[in-house]
Amino acid sequence: MSAKSWVTSANELGDFPLANLPYGSFEGESRPRRLGVRIGDEVVDLRALVECGLLGGLDGRVSPALTQPTLNAFLALGPEAWRLTRARLTQLLRADCPELRDHPKRGACLVPVWGLSMRLPCDIGDYTDFYASVHHATNVGTMFRPTNPLLPNWKHLPVGYHGRSSSLCASPTQVRRPCGQTSATDEGPPVFGPTKLLDYELEVGAIIGTGNPIGTRVTPSDAWRRIFGLVLVNDWSARDVQKWEYQPLGPFTAKNFVTTVSPWVVTMEALRPYCEPVVARPGGDPMPLPHLICPNDVAIPIQLEVTIASEKMRQARQTPHLLSRGNFRDMYWSFAQMLAHHTSTGCAMQPGDLIASGTVSGPAKDSRGCLLELTWRGTEPIDLPDGTQRRFLQDGDEVGMSGRLERAGLPRLGFGDCTGTVLPAHPAD
Ligand code: CA
């Protein structure tokens, strides 16, 4: 039986029970941008909580960090400060604790989530996107290299590329269909115009807590301790632009127009009771090199779903159409391995950096995490309830992503929404 909160909406089946308490950054009427913790349908205003003196018993650095508009200063304090802060917040929100429940300023400390604008939880200095699902990499590889889907390096290191943090936006986002250079053939000539093959990619992201100085390496056994929490990520992609531009240096403008991030960071501490042992790699797969062997590695069984609702469907109030259902436990490389590899050269990470997993696809056809795979490059279109078909995204489409954890004896935990809507392109000129 899990603990109940005096915030009654937290005790109903939803993403944000007392056991979750994710952190985010928000603004509201008369509340300039600040940090909050989500519980049920409410947000705890951490600045107000500090001003009421309710966090006074913690490390003296915690209160100044929690009155910042972003999480970075708090992230830099490290796991012990995170743990004690979470313990205090959990205590304050428990049904049997009167301190905040009966406080005269409770109204200032607790604000309904409706009407708040969510921002990115932290200043994300650097963003890296990986390619860590063997199912995704094999499917995409098969389309482009049928006889040789996985390149020789793939099972030896987590492949990734350095992304663009200026493109990261908190959900919900409006995604303007980008223009770019595309070519009908591999040899050209190219044309410039709106992408015709706009896609989403279902991903999970890790927010780095404590960083490492340049020239040092995060060891695989230390890597999980440095990850503060997880978010959902939609890495919107222009496939036709990507196909023409990606060689030889990888993704560039095909992925730098918008990347949507879910605004609530679900902490590793909240996730830990749901984690599972890592399943052994299939026989015949190479052993990871020592810098990627993580003795305390875990799989995180996040059930992930992607839905689509066309403009017509939304106008007719139709339920969004389920596109896929997957699980984050199916990833080949863990975030600990991604972080260890990322820093293996001595690359510095900073509090608030984001590493994303790459598209999460599973072995089943209905667990493929992007339209490129689901429609097999557009050759197997999907029927929508409004009578139209999708090979790739159309203007007006709304893509929704959700993630949830369930385990017997524990409350359900979730990430909230990661949503974006496609707007028509600006004229190409
Ligand atoms: Ca991606």
Tab-separated table of C-alpha atoms in Angstrom, residues 42 81-82 216 264 270 345 374 408:
chain	number	residue	atom	x	y	z
A	42	GLU	CA	-1.211	20.559	-8.601
A	81	ALA	CA	21.013	16.922	-1.622
A	82	TRP	CA	18.496	15.526	-4.144
A	216	THR	CA	38.176	13.304	-16.803
A	264	TRP	CA	8.568	17.181	-15.892
A	270	ALA	CA	11.462	7.816	-8.151
A	345	THR	CA	37.701	10.893	-24.265
A	374	LEU	CA	6.010	1.941	-39.014
A	408	ALA	CA	2.753	-4.864	-8.581
